[in-house]
Short mmCIF file of C-alpha atoms in Angstrom, two decimals:
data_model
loop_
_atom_site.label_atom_id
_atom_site.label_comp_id
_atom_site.label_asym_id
_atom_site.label_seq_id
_atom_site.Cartn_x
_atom_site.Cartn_y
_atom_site.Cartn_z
CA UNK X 562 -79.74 -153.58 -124.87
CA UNK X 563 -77.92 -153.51 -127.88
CA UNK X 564 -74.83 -155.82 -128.01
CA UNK X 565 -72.89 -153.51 -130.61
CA UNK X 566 -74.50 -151.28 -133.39
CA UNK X 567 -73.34 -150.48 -136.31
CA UNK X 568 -71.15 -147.28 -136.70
CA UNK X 569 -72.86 -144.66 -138.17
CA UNK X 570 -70.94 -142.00 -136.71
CA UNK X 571 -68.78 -141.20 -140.03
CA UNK X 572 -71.97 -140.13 -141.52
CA UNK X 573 -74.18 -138.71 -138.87
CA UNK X 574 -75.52 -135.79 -140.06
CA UNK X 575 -75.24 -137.03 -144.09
CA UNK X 576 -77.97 -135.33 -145.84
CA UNK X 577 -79.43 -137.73 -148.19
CA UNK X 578 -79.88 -136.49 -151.81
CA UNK X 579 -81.35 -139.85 -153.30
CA UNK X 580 -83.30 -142.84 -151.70
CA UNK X 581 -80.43 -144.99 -153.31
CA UNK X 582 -77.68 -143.31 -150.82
CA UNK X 583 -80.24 -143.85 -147.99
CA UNK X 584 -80.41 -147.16 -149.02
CA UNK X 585 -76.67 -148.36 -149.43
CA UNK X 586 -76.64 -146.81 -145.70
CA UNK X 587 -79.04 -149.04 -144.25
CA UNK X 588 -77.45 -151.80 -146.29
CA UNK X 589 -73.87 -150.98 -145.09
CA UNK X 590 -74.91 -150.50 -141.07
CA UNK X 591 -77.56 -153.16 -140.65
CA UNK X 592 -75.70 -155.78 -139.87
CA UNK X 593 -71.67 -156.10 -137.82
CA UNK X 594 -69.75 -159.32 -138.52
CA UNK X 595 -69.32 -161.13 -135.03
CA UNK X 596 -68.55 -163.93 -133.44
CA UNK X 597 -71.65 -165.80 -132.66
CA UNK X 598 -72.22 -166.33 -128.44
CA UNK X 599 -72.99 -162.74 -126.77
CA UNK X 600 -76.62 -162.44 -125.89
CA UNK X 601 -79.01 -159.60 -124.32
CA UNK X 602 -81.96 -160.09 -123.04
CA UNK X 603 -85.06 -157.95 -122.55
CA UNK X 604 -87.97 -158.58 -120.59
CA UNK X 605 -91.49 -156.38 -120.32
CA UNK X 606 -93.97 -156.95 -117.05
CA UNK X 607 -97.45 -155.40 -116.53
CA UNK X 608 -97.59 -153.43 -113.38
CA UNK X 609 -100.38 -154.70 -111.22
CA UNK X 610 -101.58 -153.13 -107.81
CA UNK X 611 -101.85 -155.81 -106.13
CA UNK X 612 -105.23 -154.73 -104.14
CA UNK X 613 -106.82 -153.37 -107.85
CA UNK X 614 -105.36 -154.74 -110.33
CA UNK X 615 -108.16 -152.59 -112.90
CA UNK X 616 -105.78 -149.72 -111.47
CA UNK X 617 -103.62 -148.47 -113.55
CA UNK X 618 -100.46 -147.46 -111.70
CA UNK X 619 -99.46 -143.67 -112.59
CA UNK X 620 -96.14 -142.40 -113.99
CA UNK X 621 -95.32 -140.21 -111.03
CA UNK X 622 -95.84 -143.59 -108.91
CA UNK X 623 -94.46 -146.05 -111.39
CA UNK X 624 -91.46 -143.43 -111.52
CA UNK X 625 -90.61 -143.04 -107.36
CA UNK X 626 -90.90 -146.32 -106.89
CA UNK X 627 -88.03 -147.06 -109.54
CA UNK X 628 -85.74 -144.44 -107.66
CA UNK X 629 -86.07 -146.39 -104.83
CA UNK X 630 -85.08 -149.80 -106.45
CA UNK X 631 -81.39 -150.60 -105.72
CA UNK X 632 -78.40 -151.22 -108.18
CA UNK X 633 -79.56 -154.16 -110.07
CA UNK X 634 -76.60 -156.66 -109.56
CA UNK X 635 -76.70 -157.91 -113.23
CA UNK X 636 -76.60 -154.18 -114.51
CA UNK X 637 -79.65 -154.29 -116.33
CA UNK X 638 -81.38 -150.66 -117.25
CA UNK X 639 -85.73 -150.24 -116.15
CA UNK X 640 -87.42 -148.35 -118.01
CA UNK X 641 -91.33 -148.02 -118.40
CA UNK X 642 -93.32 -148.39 -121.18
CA UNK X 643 -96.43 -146.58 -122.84
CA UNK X 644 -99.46 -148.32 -120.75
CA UNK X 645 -96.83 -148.63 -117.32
CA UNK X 646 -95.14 -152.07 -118.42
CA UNK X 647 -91.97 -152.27 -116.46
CA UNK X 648 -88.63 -153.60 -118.90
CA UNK X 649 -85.25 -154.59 -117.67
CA UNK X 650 -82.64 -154.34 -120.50
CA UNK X 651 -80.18 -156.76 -119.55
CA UNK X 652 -76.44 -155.66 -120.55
CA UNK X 653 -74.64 -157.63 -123.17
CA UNK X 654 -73.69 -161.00 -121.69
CA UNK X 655 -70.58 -163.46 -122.82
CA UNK X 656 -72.83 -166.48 -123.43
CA UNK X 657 -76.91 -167.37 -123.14
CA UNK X 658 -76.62 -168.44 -119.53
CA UNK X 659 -74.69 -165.47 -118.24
CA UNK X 660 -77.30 -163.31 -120.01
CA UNK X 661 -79.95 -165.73 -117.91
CA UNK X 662 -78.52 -165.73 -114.36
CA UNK X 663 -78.06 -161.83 -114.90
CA UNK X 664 -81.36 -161.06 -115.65
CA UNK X 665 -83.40 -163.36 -113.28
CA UNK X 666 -81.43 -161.59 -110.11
CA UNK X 667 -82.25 -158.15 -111.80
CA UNK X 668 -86.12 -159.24 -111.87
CA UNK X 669 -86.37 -160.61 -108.47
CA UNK X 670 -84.78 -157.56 -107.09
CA UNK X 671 -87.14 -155.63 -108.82
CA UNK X 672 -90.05 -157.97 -107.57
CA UNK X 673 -88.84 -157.31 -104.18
CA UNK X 674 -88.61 -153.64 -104.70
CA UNK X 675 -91.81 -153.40 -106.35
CA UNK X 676 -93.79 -155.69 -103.79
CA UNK X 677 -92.74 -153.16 -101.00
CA UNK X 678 -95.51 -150.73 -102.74
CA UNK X 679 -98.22 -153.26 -103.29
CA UNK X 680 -97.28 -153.13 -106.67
CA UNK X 681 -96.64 -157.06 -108.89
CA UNK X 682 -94.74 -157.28 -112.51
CA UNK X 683 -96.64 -159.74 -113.98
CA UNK X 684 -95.20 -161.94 -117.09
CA UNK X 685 -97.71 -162.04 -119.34
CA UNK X 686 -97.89 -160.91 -123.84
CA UNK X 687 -100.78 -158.87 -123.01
CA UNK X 688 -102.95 -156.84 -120.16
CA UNK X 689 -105.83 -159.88 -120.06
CA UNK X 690 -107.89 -157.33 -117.24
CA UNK X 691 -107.31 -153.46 -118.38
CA UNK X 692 -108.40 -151.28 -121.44
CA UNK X 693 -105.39 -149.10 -123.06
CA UNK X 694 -104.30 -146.03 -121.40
CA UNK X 695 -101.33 -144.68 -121.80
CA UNK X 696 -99.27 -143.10 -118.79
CA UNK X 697 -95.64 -142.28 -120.25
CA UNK X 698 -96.16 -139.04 -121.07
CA UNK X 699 -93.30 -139.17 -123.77
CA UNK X 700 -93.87 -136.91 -126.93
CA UNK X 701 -93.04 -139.96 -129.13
CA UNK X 702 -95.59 -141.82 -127.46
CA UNK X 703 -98.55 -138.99 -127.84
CA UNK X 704 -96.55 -138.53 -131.50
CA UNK X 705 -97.22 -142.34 -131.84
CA UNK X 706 -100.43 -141.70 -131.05
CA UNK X 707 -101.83 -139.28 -133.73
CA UNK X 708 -99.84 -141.76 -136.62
CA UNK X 709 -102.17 -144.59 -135.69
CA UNK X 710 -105.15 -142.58 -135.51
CA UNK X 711 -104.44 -141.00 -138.99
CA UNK X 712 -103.70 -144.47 -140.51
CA UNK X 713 -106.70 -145.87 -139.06
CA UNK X 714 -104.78 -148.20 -136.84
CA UNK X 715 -105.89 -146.10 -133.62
CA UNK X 716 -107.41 -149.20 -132.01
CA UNK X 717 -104.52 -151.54 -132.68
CA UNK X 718 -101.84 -148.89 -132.03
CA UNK X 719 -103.46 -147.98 -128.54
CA UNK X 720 -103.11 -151.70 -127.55
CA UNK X 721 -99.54 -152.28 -129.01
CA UNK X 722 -98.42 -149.69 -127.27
CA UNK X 723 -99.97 -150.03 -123.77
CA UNK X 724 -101.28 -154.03 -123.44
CA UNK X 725 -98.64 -156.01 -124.73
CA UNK X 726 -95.30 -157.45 -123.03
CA UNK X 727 -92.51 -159.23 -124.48
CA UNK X 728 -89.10 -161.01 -123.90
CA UNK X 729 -86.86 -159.67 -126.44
CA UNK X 730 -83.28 -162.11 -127.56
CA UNK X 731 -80.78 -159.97 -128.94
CA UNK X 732 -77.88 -162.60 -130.36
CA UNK X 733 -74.75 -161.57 -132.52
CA UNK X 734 -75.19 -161.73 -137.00
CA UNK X 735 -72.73 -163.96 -136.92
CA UNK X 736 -69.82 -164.24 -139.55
CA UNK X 737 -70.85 -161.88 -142.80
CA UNK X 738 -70.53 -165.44 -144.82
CA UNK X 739 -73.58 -166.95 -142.92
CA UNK X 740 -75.75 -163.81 -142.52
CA UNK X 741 -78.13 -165.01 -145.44
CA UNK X 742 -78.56 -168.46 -143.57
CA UNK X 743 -78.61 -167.13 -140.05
CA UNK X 744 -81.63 -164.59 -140.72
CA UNK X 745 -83.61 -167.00 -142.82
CA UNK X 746 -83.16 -169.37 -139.45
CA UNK X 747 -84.19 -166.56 -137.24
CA UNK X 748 -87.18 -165.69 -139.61
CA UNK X 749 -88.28 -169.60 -139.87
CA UNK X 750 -88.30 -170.20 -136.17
CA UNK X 751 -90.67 -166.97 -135.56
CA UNK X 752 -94.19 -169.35 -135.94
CA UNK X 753 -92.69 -172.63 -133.90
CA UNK X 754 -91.42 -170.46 -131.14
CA UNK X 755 -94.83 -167.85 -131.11
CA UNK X 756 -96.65 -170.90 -130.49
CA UNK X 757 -94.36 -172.26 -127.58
CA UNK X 758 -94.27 -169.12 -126.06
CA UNK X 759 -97.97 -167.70 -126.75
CA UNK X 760 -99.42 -166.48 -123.33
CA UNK X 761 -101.55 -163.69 -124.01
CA UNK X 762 -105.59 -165.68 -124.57
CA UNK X 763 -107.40 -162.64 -123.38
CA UNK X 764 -107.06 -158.91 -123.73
CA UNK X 765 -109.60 -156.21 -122.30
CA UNK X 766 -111.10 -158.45 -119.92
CA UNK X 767 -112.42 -161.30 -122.66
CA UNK X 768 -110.96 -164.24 -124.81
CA UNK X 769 -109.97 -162.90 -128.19
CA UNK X 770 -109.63 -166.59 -129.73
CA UNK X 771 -106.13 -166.11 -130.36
CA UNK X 772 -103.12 -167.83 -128.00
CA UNK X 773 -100.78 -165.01 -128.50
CA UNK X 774 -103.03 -161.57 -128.66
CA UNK X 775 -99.92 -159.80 -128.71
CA UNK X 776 -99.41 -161.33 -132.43
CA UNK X 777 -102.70 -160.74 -133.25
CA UNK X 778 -102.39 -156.73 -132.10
CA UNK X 779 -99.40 -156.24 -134.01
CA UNK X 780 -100.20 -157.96 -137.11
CA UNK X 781 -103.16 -155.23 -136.90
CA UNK X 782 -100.63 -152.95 -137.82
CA UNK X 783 -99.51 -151.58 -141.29
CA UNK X 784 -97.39 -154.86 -143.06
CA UNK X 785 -95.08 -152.11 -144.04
CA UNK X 786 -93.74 -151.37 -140.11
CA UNK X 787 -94.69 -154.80 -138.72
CA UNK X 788 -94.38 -157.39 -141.14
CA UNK X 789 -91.47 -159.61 -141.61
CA UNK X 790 -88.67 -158.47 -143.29
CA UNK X 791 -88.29 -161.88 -144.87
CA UNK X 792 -90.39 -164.74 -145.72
CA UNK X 793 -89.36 -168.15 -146.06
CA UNK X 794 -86.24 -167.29 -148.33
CA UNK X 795 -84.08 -164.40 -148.93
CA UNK X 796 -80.16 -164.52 -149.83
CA UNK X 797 -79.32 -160.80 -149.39
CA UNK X 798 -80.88 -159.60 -145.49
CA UNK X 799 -78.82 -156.02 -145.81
CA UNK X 800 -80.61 -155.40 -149.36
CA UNK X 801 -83.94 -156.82 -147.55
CA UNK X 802 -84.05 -154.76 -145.22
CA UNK X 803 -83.05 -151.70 -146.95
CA UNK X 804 -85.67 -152.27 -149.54
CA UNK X 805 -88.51 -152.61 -145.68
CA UNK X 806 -87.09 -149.39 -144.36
CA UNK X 807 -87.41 -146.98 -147.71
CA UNK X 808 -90.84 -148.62 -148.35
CA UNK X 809 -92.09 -148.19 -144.35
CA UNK X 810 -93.86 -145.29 -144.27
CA UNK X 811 -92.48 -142.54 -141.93
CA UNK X 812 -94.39 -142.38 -138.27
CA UNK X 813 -92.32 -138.83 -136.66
CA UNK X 814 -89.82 -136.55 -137.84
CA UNK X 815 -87.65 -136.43 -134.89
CA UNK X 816 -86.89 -132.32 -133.44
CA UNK X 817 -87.32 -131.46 -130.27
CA UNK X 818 -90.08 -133.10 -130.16
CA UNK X 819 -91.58 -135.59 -132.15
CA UNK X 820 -94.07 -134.79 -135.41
CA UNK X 821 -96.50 -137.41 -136.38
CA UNK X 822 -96.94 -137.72 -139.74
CA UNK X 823 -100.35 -137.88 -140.65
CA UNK X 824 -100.18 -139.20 -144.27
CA UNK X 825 -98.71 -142.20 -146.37
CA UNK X 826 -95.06 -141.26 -146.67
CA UNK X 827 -92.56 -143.74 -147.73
CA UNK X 828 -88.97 -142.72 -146.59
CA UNK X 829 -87.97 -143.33 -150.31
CA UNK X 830 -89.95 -140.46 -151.27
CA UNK X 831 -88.66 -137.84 -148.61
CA UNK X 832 -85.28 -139.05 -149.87
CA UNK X 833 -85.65 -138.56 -153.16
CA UNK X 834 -87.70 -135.27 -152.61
CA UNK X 835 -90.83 -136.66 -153.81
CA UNK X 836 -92.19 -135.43 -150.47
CA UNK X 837 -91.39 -132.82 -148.06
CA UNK X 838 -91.66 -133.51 -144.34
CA UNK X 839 -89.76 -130.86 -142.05
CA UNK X 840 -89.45 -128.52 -144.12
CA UNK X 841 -86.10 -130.50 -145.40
CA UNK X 842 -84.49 -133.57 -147.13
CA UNK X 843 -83.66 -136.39 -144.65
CA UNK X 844 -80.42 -136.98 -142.91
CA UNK X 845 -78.56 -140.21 -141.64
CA UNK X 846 -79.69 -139.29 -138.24
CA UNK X 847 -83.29 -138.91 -139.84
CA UNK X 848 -83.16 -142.27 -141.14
CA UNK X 849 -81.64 -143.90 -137.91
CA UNK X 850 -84.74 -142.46 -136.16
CA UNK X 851 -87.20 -143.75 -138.71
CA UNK X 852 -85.63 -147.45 -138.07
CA UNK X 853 -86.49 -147.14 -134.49
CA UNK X 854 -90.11 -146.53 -135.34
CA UNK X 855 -89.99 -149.96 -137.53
CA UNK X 856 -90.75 -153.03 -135.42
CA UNK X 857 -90.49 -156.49 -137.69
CA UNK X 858 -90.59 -159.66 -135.92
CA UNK X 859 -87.06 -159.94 -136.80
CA UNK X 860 -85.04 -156.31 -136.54
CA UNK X 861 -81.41 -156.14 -137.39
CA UNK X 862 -79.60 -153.30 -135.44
CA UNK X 863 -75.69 -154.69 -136.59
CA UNK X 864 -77.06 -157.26 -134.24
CA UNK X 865 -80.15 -160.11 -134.77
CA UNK X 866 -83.27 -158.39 -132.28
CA UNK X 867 -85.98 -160.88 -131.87
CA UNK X 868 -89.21 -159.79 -130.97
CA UNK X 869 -91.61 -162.49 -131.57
CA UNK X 870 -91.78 -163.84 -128.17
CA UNK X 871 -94.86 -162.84 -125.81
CA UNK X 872 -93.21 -162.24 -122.26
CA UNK X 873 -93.71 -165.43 -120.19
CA UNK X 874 -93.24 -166.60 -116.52
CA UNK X 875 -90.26 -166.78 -114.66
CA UNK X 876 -90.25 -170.20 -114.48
CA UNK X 877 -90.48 -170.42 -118.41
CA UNK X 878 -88.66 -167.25 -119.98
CA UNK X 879 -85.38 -168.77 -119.23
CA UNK X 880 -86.17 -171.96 -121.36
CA UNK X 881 -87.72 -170.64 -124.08
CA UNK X 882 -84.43 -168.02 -124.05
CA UNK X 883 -81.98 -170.58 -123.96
CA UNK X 884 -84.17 -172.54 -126.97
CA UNK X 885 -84.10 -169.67 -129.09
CA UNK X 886 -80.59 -168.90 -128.70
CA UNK X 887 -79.16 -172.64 -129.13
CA UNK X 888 -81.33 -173.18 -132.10
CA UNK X 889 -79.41 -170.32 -134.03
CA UNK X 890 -75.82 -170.69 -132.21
CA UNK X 891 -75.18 -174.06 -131.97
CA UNK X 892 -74.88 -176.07 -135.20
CA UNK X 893 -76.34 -178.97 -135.15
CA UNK X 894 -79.53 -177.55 -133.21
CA UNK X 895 -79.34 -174.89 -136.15
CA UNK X 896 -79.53 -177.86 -138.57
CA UNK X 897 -82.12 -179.71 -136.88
CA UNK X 898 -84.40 -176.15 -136.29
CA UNK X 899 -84.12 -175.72 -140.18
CA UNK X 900 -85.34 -179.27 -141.14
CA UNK X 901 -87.85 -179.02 -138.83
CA UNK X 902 -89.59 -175.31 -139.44
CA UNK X 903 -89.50 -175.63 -143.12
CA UNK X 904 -93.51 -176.52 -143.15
CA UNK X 905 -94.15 -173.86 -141.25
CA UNK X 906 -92.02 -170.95 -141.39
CA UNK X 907 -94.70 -168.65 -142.53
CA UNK X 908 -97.30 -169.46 -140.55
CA UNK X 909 -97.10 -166.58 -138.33
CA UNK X 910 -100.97 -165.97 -138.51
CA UNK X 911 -101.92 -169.63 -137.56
CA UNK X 912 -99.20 -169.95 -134.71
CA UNK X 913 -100.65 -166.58 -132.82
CA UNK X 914 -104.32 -167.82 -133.25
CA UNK X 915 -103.89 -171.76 -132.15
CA UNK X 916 -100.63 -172.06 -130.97
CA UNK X 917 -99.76 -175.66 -130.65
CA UNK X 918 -103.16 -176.57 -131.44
CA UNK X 919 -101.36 -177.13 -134.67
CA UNK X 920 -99.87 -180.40 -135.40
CA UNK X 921 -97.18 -179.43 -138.06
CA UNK X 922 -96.48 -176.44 -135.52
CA UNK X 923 -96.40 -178.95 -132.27
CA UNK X 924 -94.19 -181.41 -134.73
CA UNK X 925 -91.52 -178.64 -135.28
CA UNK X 926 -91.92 -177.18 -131.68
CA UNK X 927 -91.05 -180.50 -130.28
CA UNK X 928 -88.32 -181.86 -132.54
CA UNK X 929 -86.82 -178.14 -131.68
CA UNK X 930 -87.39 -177.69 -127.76
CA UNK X 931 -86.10 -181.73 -127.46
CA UNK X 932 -82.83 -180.35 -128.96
CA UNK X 933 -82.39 -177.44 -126.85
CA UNK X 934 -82.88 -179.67 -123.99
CA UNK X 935 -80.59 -182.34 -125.24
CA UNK X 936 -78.13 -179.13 -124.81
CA UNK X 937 -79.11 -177.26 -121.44
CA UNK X 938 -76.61 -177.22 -118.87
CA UNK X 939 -77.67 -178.47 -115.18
CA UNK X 940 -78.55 -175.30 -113.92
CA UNK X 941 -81.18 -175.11 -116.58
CA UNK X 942 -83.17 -178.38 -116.12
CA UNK X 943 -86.02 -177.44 -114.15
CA UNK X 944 -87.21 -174.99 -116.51
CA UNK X 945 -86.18 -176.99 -119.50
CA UNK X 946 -87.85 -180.07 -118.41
CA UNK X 947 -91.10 -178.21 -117.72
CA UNK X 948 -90.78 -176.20 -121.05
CA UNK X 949 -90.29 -179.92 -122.91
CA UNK X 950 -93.43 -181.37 -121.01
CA UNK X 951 -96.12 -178.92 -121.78
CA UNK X 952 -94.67 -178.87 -125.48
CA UNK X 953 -95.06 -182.91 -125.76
CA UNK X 954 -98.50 -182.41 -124.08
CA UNK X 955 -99.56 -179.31 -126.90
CA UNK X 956 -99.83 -177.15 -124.15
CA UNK X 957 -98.44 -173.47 -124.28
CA UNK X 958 -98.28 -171.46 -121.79
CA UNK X 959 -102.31 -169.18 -123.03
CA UNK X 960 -103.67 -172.38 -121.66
CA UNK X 961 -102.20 -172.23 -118.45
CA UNK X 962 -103.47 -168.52 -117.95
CA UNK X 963 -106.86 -169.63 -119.35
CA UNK X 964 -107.70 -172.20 -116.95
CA UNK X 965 -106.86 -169.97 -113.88
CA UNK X 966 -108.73 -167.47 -115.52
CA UNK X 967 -112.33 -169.75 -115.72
CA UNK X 968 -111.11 -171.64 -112.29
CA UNK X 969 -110.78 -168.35 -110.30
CA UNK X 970 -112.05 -165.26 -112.50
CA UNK X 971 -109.85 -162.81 -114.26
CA UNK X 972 -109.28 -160.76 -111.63
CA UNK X 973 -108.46 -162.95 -109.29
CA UNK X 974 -106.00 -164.65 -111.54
CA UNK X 975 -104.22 -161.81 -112.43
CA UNK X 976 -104.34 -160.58 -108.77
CA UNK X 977 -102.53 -164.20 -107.89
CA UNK X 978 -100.00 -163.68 -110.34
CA UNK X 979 -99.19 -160.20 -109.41
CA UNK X 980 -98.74 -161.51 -105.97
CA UNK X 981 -96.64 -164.06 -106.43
CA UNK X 982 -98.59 -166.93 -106.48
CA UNK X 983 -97.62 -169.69 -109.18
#
């Protein structure tokens, strides 16, 4: 959930007539000064029956079940995605650890609910057992759809949209004097913390090779939508970003429904009437749309969304949350996170495939975990602790999954998971 947007409201409707003015509008609503310490959190589970976990829970099941869950106590919203992955958007919370307690008594009530049905939310970045399908039967999804297959991304798109699960950190820009700094930071941590959180080894029923397959699938994706919007430097992120979203090519002309769009159009060129899609020029309300179909590592909606995390287990998401979020709010750790991604904060590629297999990436992992930890309140220690030992030991949380998987089959492991079973 978003924890405040930009206002775009004074120029909703604004018909663009050059891909300058679209530009100095994403530059001016990108990013909202704040004061650093709200957080939302996001977290996506695969939806396991717990008998057959090949099956594929519908959307007319996936869907009653969810009107029977009760009022989630830490307000969070469920929706479903693509494939049937279940996500709780947590409200905006006053600090990291509000945004944690909420969250973890929204997911076991929807455990609870879920378990009632023989159904299990399982934590992991991607479906290890099931080929894509997709069951949301969503005209931006089936839009989605027909874009991939026409950019020749059909195979990648399919298993973006319905294999992969993440936790998603949504923190504050920050002050507008320390944006430059603060998105670098959130950009350099993206390879230390994909490789302390990579749990997604296998994906159709086989080991891909990579530790987070999730990274892999999405860096199968056009560079223009799922790149980073920054490398290693980058002093203006507004003008960054502006110059990403005019050079994405546009997926769907929003209407009443969605329309793919089935060749190489950069927004820049609708905008400045190079290209035609609609039958019109686009509008500020186009453009807002097109940003939603854009999905960087690092996304900024007025607010910092982080995406580069695969979704791990319950007894790990809160850790790795709380890491992520004191690394970028809290000075010091800030200052320590810099010094110690610098080697590696473009190694996106070599993160997702070895993980902490890495020594430069296990260096900067544990320097960075150690000073989270150094900073978790009490309530926090279990997970922390655990988080810090299989970080000291190289260990992330793929190889976990992997050795269930060859002790007990895939299947089976998944089916233990789904029930409960740690």
């Amino acid at each position: 959930m978003p924890i405040r947007s930009g206002d775009t409201s004074e120029k909703a409707g604004t018909v663009f007539a050059s891909a300058t003015e679209a530009a100095e509008y994403v530059g001016d609503h990108c990013l909202s000064a704040a004061p650093l310490g709200p957080v939302g959190l996001e977290i996506e589970a695969h939806c396991y029956d717990t008998a057959d976990p090949l099956r594929r829970p519908g959307w007319d099941e996936l869907t009653a079940v969810i009107g029977e869950v009760p009022e989630l106590p830490g307000g969070s919203r469920i929706t479903v995605e693509p494939g049937g992955a279940v996500e709780l958007s947590g409200p905006p919370a006053r600090d990291v650890m509000t945004a944690i307690e909420a969250m973890s008594t929204d997911r076991a009530t929807l455990r609870a609910a879920f378990a009632r049905h023989g159904l299990g939310l399982v934590l992991l970045g991607a479906d290890p057992l099931r080929r894509p399908r997709r069951v949301n039967p969503g005209s931006r999804y089936s839009a989605m759809e027909t874009f991939f297959s026409a950019s020749g991304t059909a195979a990648a798109g399919a298993f973006m949209m319905t294999s992969t699960a993440s936790i998603q950190v949504n923190v504050e820009a920050g002050p507008r004097s320390g944006w430059a700094q603060r998105v670098r930071l959130a950009h350099a941590l993206g390879p230390t913390m994909i490789a302390v959180s990579a749990n997604s080894p296998m994906l159709g029923g086989r080991f891909s090779g990579w530790c987070s397959s999730r990274q892999w699938i999405w860096a199968e994706l056009d560079e223009a939508r799922c790149g980073p919007v920054l490398g290693a430097d980058g002093d203006d992120p507004a003008t960054d970003w502006a110059r990403y979203a005019l050079r994405a090519p546009v997926m769907l002309v929003p209407g009443a429904d969605a329309v793919p769009v089935t060749n190489w159009v950069p927004f820049a060129d609708w905008a400045d009437g190079r290209a035609v899609l609609g039958g019109r020029r686009p509008s500020s309300r186009d453009l807002d749309y097109h940003l939603t179909t854009l999905f960087p590592p690092v996304r900024p909606r007025g607010f910092l969304e982080i995406r580069y995390l695969d979704s791990v287990s319950d007894a790990l998401w809160p850790a790795i949350a709380f890491t992520l979020v004191t690394l970028l709010d809290d000075p010091v750790a800030a200052d320590i996170a810099a010094e110690a991604t610098e080697p590696v904060a473009t190694a996106w590629d070599r993160a997702a495939r070895v993980g902490l297999g890495d020594r430069h990436l296990h260096t900067a992992a544990v320097r960075c975990v150690a000073a989270a930890a150094e900073r978790a309140p009490a309530a926090l220690t279990e997970s922390m602790q655990r988080l810090l030992r299989s970080v000291e030991q190289g260990r992330c949380p793929a190889d976990d999954f992997a050795d269930r998987a060859v002790e007990y089959g895939i299947g089976p492991a998944v089916r233990q998971l789904a029930r409960g079973e740690t």
